[in-house]
Short mmCIF file of C-alpha atoms in Angstrom, two decimals:
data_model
loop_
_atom_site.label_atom_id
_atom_site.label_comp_id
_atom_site.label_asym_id
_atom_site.label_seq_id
_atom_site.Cartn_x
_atom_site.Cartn_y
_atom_site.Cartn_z
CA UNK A 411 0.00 0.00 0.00
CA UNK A 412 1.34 3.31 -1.01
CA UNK A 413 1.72 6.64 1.60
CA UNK A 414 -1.39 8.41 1.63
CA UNK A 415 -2.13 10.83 -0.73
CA UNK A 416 -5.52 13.16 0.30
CA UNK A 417 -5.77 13.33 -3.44
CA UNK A 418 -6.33 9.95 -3.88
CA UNK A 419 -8.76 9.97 -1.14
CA UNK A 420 -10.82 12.70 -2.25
CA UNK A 421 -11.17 11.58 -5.88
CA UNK A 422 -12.08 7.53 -4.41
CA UNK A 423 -14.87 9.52 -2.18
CA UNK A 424 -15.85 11.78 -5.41
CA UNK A 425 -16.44 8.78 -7.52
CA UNK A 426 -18.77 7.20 -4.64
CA UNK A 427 -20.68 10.42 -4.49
CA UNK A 428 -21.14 10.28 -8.32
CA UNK A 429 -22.05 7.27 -8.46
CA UNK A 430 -24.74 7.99 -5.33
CA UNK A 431 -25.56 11.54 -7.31
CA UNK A 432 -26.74 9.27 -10.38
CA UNK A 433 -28.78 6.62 -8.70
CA UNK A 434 -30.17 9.18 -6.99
CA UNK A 435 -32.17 11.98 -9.06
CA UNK A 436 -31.98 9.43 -12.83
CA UNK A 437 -35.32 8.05 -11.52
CA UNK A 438 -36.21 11.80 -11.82
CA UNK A 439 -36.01 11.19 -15.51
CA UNK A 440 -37.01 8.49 -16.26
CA UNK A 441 -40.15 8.21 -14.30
CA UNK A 442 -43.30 7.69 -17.06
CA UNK A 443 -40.61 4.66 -18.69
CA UNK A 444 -40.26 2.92 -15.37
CA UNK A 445 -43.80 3.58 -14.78
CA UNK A 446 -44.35 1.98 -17.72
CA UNK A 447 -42.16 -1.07 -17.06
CA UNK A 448 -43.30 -1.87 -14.08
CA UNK A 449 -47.61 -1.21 -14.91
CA UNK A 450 -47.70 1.62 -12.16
CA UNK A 451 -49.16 4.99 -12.48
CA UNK A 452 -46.87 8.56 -12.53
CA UNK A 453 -47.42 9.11 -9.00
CA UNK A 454 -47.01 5.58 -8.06
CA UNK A 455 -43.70 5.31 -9.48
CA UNK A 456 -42.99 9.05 -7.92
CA UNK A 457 -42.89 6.87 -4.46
CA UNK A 458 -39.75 5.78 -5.99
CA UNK A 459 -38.58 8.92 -4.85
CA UNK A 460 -40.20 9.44 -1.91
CA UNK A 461 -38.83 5.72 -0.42
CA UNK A 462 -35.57 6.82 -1.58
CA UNK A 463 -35.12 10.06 0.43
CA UNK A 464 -37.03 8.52 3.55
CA UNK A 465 -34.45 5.66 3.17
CA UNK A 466 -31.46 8.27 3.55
CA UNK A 467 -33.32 10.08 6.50
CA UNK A 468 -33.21 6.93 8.47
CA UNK A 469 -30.55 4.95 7.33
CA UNK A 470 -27.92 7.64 7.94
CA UNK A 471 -27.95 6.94 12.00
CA UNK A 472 -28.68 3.74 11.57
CA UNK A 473 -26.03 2.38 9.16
CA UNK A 474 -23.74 4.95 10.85
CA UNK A 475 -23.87 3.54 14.26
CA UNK A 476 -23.74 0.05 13.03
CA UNK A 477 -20.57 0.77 10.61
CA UNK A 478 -18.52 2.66 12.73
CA UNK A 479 -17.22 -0.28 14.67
CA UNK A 480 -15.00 -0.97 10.97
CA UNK A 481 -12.14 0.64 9.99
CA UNK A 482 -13.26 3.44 7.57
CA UNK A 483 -12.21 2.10 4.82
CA UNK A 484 -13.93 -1.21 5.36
CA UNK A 485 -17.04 0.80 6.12
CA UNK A 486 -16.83 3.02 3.01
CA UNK A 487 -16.45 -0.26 0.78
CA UNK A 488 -19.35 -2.21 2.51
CA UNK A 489 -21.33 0.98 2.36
CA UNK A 490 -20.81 0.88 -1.71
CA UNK A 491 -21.47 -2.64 -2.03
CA UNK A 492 -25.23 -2.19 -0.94
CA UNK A 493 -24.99 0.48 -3.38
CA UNK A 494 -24.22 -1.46 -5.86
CA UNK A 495 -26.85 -4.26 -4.50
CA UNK A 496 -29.32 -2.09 -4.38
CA UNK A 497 -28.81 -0.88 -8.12
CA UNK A 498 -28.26 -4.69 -9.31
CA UNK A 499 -31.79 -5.43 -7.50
CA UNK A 500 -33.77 -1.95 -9.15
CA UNK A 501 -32.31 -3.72 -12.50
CA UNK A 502 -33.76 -6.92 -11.85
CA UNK A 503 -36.97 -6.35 -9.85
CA UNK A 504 -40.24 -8.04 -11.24
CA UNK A 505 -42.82 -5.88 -10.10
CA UNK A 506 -43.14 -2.32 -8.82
CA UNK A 507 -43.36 -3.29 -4.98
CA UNK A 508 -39.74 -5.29 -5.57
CA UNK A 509 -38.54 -1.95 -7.22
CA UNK A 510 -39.56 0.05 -3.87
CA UNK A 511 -37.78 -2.45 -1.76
CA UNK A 512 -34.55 -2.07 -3.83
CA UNK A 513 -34.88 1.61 -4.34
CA UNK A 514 -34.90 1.41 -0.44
CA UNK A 515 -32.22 -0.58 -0.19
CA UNK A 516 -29.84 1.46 -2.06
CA UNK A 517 -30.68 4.53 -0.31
CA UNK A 518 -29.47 2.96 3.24
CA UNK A 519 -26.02 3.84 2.08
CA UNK A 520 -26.68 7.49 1.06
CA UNK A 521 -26.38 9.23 4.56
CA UNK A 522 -23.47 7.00 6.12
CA UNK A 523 -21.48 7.24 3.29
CA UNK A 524 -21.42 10.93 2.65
CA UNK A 525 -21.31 11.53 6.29
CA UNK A 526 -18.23 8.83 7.16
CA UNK A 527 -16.61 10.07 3.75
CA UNK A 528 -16.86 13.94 4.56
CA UNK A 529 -15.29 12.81 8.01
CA UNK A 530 -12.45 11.41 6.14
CA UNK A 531 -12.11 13.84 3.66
CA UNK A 532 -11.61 16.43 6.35
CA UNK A 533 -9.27 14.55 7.90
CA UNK A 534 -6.23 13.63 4.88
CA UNK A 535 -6.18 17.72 4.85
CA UNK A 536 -4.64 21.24 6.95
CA UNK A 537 -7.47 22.32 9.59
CA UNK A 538 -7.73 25.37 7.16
CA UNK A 539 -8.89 23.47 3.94
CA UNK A 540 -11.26 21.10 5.46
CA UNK A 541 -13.98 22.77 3.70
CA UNK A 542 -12.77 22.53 0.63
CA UNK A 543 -11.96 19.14 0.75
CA UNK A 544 -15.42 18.18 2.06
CA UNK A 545 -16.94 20.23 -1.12
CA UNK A 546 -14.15 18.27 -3.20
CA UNK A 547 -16.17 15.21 -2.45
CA UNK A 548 -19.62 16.15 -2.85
CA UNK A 549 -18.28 17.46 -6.59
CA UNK A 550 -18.79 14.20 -7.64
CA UNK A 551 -22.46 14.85 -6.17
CA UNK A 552 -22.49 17.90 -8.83
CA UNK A 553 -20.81 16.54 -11.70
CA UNK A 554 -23.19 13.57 -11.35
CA UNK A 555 -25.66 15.95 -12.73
CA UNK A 556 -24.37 16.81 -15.60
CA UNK A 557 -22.86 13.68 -16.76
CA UNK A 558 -24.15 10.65 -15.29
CA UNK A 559 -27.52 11.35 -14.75
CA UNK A 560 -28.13 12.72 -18.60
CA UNK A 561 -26.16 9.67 -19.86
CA UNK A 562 -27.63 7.02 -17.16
CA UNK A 563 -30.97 8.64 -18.67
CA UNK A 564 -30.31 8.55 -22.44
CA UNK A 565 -29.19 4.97 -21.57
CA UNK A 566 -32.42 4.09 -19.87
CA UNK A 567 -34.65 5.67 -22.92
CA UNK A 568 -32.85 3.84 -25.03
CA UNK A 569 -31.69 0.43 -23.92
CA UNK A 570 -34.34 0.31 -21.08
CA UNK A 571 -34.62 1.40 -17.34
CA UNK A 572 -32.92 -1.46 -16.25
CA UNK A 573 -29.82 -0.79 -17.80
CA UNK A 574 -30.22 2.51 -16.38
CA UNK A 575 -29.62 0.55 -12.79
CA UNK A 576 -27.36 -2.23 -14.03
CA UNK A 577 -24.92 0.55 -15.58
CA UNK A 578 -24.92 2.64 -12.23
CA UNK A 579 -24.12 -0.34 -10.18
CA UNK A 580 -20.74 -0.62 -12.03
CA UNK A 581 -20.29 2.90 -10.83
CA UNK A 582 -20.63 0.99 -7.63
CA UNK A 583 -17.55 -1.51 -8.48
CA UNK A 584 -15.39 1.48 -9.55
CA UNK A 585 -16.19 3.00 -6.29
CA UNK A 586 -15.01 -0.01 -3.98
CA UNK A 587 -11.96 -0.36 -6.00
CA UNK A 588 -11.00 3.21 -5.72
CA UNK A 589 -11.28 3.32 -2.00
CA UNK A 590 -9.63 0.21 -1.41
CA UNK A 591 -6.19 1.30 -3.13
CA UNK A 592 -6.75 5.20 -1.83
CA UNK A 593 -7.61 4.14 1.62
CA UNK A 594 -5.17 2.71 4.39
CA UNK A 595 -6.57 -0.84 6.35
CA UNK A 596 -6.48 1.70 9.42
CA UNK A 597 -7.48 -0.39 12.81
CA UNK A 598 -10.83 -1.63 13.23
CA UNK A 599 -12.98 1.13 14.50
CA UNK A 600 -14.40 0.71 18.05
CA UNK A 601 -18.20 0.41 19.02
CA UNK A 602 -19.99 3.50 19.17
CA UNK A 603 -21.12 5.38 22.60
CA UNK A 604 -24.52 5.57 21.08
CA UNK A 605 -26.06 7.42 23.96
CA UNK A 606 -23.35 10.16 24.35
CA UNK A 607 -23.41 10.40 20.70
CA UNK A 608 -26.92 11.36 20.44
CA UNK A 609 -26.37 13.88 23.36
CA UNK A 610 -24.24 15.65 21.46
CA UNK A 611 -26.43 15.82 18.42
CA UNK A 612 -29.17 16.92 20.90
CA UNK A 613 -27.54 20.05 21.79
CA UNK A 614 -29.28 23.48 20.19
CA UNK A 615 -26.29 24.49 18.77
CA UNK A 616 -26.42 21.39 16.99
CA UNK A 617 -30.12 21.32 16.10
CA UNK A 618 -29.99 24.63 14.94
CA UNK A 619 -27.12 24.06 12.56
CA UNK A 620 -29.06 21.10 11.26
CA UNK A 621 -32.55 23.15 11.20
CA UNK A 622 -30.95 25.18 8.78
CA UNK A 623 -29.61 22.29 6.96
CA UNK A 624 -33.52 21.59 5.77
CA UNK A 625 -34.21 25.40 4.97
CA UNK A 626 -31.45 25.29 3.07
CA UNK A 627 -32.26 22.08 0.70
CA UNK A 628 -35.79 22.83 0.86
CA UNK A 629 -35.09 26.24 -0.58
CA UNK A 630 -33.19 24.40 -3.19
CA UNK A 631 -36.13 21.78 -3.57
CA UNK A 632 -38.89 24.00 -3.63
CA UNK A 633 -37.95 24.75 -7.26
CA UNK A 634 -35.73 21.83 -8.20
CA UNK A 635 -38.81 19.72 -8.06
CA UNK A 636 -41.09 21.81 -10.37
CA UNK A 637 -38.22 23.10 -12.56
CA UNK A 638 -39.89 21.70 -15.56
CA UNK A 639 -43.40 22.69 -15.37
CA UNK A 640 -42.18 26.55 -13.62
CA UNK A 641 -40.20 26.90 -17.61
CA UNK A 642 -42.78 25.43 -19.61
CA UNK A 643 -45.71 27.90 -18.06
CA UNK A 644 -43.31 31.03 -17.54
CA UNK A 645 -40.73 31.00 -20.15
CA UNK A 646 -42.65 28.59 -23.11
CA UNK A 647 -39.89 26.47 -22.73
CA UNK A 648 -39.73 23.24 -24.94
CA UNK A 649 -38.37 19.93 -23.75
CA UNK A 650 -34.98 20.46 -25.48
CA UNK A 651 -34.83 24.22 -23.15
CA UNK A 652 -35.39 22.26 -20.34
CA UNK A 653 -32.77 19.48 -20.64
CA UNK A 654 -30.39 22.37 -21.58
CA UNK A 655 -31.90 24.01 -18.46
CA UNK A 656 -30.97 21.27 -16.23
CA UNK A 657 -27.56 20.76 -17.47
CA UNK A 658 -26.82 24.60 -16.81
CA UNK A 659 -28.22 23.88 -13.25
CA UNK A 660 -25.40 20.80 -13.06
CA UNK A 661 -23.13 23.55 -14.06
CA UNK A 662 -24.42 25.90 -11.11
CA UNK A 663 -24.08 22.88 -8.86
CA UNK A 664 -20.08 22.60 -9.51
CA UNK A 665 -19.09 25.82 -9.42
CA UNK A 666 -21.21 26.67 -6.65
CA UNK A 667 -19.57 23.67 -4.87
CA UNK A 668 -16.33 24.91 -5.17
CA UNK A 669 -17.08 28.34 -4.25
CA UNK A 670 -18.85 27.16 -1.00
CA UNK A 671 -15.80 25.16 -0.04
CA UNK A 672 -13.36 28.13 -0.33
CA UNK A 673 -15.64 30.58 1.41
CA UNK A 674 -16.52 28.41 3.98
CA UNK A 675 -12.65 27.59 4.62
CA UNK A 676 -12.63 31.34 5.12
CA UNK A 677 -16.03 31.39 7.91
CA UNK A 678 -18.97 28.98 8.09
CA UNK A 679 -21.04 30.96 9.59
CA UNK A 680 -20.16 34.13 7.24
CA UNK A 681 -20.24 31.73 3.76
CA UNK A 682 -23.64 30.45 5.25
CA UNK A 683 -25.02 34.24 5.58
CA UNK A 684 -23.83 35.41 2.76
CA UNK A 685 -25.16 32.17 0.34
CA UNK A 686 -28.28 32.02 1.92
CA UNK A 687 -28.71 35.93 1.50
CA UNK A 688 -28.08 35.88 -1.85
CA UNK A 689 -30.19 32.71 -2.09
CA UNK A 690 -33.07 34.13 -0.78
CA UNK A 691 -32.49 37.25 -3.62
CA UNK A 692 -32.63 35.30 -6.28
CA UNK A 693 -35.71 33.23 -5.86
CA UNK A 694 -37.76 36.30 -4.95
CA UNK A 695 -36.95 37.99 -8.18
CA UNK A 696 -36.36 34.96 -10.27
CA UNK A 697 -39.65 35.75 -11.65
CA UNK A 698 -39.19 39.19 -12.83
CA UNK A 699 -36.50 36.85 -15.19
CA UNK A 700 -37.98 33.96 -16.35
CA UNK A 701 -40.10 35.42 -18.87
CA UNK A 702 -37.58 34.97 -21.43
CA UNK A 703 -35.11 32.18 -22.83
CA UNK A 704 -32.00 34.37 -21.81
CA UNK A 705 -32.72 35.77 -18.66
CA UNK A 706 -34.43 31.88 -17.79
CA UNK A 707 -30.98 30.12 -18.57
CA UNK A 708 -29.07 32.84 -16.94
CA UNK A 709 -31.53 32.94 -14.14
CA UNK A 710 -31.19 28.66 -13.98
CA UNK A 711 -27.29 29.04 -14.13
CA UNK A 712 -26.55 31.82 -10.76
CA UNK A 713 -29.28 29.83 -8.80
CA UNK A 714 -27.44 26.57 -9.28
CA UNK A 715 -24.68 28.28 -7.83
CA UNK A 716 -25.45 29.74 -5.16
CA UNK A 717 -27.95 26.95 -4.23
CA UNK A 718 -24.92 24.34 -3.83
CA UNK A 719 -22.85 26.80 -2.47
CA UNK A 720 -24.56 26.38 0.96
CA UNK A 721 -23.92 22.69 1.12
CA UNK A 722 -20.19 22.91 1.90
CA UNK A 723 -20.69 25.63 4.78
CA UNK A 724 -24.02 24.12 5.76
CA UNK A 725 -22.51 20.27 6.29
CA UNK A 726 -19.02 22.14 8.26
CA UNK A 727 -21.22 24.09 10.53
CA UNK A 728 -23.10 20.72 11.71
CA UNK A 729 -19.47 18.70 12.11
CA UNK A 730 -18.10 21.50 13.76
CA UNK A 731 -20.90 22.14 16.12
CA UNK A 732 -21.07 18.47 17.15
CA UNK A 733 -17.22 17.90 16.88
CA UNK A 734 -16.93 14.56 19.76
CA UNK A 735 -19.64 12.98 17.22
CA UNK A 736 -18.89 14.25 14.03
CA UNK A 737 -19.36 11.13 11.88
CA UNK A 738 -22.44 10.80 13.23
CA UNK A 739 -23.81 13.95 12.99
CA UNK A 740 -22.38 14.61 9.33
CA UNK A 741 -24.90 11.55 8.50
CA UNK A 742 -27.29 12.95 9.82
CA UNK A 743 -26.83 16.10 8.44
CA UNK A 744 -27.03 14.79 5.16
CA UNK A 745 -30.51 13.33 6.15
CA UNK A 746 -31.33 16.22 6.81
CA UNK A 747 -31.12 17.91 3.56
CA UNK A 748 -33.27 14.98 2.52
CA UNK A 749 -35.88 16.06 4.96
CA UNK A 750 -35.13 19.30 2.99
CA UNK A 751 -36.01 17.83 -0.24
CA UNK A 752 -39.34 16.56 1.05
CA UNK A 753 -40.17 20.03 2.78
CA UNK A 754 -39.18 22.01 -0.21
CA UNK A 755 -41.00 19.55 -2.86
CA UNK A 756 -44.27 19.58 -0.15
CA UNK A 757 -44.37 23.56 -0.44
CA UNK A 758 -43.67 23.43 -4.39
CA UNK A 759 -46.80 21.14 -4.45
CA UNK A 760 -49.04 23.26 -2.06
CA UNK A 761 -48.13 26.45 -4.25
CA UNK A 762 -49.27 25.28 -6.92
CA UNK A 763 -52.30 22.91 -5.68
CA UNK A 764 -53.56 26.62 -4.05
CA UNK A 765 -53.57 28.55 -7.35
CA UNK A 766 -50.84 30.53 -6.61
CA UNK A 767 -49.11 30.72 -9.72
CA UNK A 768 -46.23 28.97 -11.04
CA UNK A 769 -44.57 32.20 -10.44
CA UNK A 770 -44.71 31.79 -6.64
CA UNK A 771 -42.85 29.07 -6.47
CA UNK A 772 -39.33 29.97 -6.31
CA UNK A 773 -40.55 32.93 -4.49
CA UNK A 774 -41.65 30.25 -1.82
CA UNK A 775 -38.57 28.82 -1.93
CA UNK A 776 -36.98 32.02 -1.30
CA UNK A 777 -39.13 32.62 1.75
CA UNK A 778 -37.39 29.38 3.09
CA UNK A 779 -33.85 30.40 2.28
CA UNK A 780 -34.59 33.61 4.23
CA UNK A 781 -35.62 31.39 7.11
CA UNK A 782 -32.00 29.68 6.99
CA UNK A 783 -30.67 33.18 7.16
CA UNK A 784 -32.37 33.89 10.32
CA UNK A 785 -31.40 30.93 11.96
CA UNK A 786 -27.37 31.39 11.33
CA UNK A 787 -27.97 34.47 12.95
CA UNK A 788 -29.78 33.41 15.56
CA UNK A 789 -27.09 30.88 15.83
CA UNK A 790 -24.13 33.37 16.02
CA UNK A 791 -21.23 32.70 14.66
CA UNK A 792 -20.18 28.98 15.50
CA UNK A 793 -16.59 28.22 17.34
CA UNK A 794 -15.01 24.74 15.94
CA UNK A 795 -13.15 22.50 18.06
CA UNK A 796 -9.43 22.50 18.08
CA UNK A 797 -9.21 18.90 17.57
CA UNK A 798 -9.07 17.31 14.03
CA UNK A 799 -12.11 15.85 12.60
CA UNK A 800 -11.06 12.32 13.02
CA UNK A 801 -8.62 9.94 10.34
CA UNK A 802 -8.83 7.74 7.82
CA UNK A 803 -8.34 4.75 9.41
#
């Protein structure tokens, strides 16, 4: 086994979170084919979805507690092979109910990995660039969007949904392999103090950092969902404007990544206020923009920036806060932007079920990234530990 080399360790936890990104939001998709496949209805096969991101919200703890008595490489690799079950079971299931069960399966690895793997990644790096290395990982989350969910898409119109999930779960293999020859053996890990763990998650500093975890996503959410039908009513767009739409969101995604990582190296609690404020600008006058094609994809591009941007300072400000249980509170964390999903893609829905407009909802979204904003400062700026954020071992 070679020395360590963080850059080997950040791209083996980049190609895990791309493979994750893919399985992840290609249902999105490819919904009406696997619909189709399996005899369900739209909003049948939308509980694809659904069981996916309420798999992440409970499997993080869960498969974080039971995992962390492995070395973290072990745990990383066994995390990725029920990925890669998971994906091999979507590709063969029969019937639609044997297609929820697997899309729950593979989502039990969502929260623990990104949450042992951010632990990691901020651990191979200088106290000062933990952020960025963190936001180096989930830019395999980002690129996921513009490359392998389009292709694992095109793939599944094409070929068939099924290859869709077959082709991810080599993702899966690649993953396993890359963190066994980046990763040290390390010791075996030790069993968790489960009830001093949750303590420290149960602290309002904690909760509050976590709180604005979900405003944050479900700002993000609130128009992610609806993306489609908010350009088709208030910009005319076709479906070609849309996919092009979506891949300059991808775009947004990375750089916004990036940026969040270096600003957040810089403060958490300032890169939160300042991301969030500008958040919270955008979607309240997104509308004023989307009226045309070039202000829409303009419009599409900034918001994808600054609505990733968060994420880095957003998933710091959680480790930090709960630094003796920071594995375990980084999955969580990363539950709880699922939670955010759910919240923002619940008040999408409501907007529009009310008659508001199609207009209103980014400007609802908006109203939730204003929230977040209130509760960093509400917060005050947050003090991180002294001590590292753990190894690789």
């Amino acid at each position: 086994m070679s020395t360590l080399s963080p850059k080997r360790v950040l791209f083996a936890l980049a190609i895990g979170a791309f493979g994750i990104g893919t399985t992840e939001f290609t249902p999105m998709g490819l919904l009406p084919v696997i619909a189709d496949g399996v005899g369900a209805s739209i909003p049948s096969a939308g509980m694809l979805i659904t069981a996916y991101a309420i798999g992440v919200m409970v499997g993080a703890p869960i498969m974080t507690l039971l995992f962390s008595r492995f070395g973290k490489r072990a745990a990383l690799m066994m995390l990725m092979g029920i990925f890669t079950l998971g994906n091999l079971l979507s590709a063969l299931s029969p019937d639609y109910y044997t297609l929820l069960l697997s899309r729950l399966i593979t989502s039990l690895n969502h929260g623990a990995f990104f949450g042992l793997g951010a632990v990691v990644a901020a651990s191979v790096v200088p106290r000062d660039k933990q952020a960025s290395a963190v936001a180096t990982m989930f830019m395999g989350l980002t690129i996921a969007n513009i490359g392998g969910v389009p292709a694992a898409t095109w793939l599944g119109q094409q070929v068939g949904w099924r290859m869709a999930f077959a082709g991810t779960a080599v993702l899966g293999l690649l993953a396993i392999a890359a963190l066994w020859y980046a990763l040290p053996k390390g010791e075996r890990g030790s069993v968790p103090h489960v009830r001093r763990e949750l303590a420290v998650i149960a602290r309002p500093n904690v909760l509050l950092a976590m709180a604005t975890t979900v405003l944050g996503a479900g700002a993000m959410f609130t128009l992610y969902t609806y993306v489609a039908p908010v350009l088709a009513e208030l910009t005319g767009a076709s479906d070609s404007f849309v996919t092009l739409g979506l891949v300059l969101i991808g775009v947004g995604f990375t750089l916004g990544n990036s940026l969040g990582g270096k600003l957040a190296d810089w403060s958490l609690d300032g890169a939160a206020r300042i991301f969030l404020g500008v958040l919270a600008a955008i979607m309240l006058l997104m509308p004023l923009v989307l009226g045309s094609h070039i202000g829409a994809a303009l419009a599409l591009l900034v918001w994808g920036v600054f609505t990733f941007a968060v994420v880095p300072p957003l998933q710091m400000r959680v480790m930090t806060a709960a630094a003796e249980a920071p594995g375990l509170a980084s999955s969580i964390n990363v539950g709880a932007f699922n939670l955010g999903n759910a919240v923002g893609a619940a008040l999408g829905g409501a907007v529009i079920s009310l008659d508001l407009g199609y207009a209103a909802v980014p400007m609802a979204g908006g109203l939730l990234a204003a929230t977040g904003l209130l509760l960093v400062w509400l917060g005050g700026r947050g003090k991180a530990s002294d001590e590292p954020l753990g190894n690789p071992a």
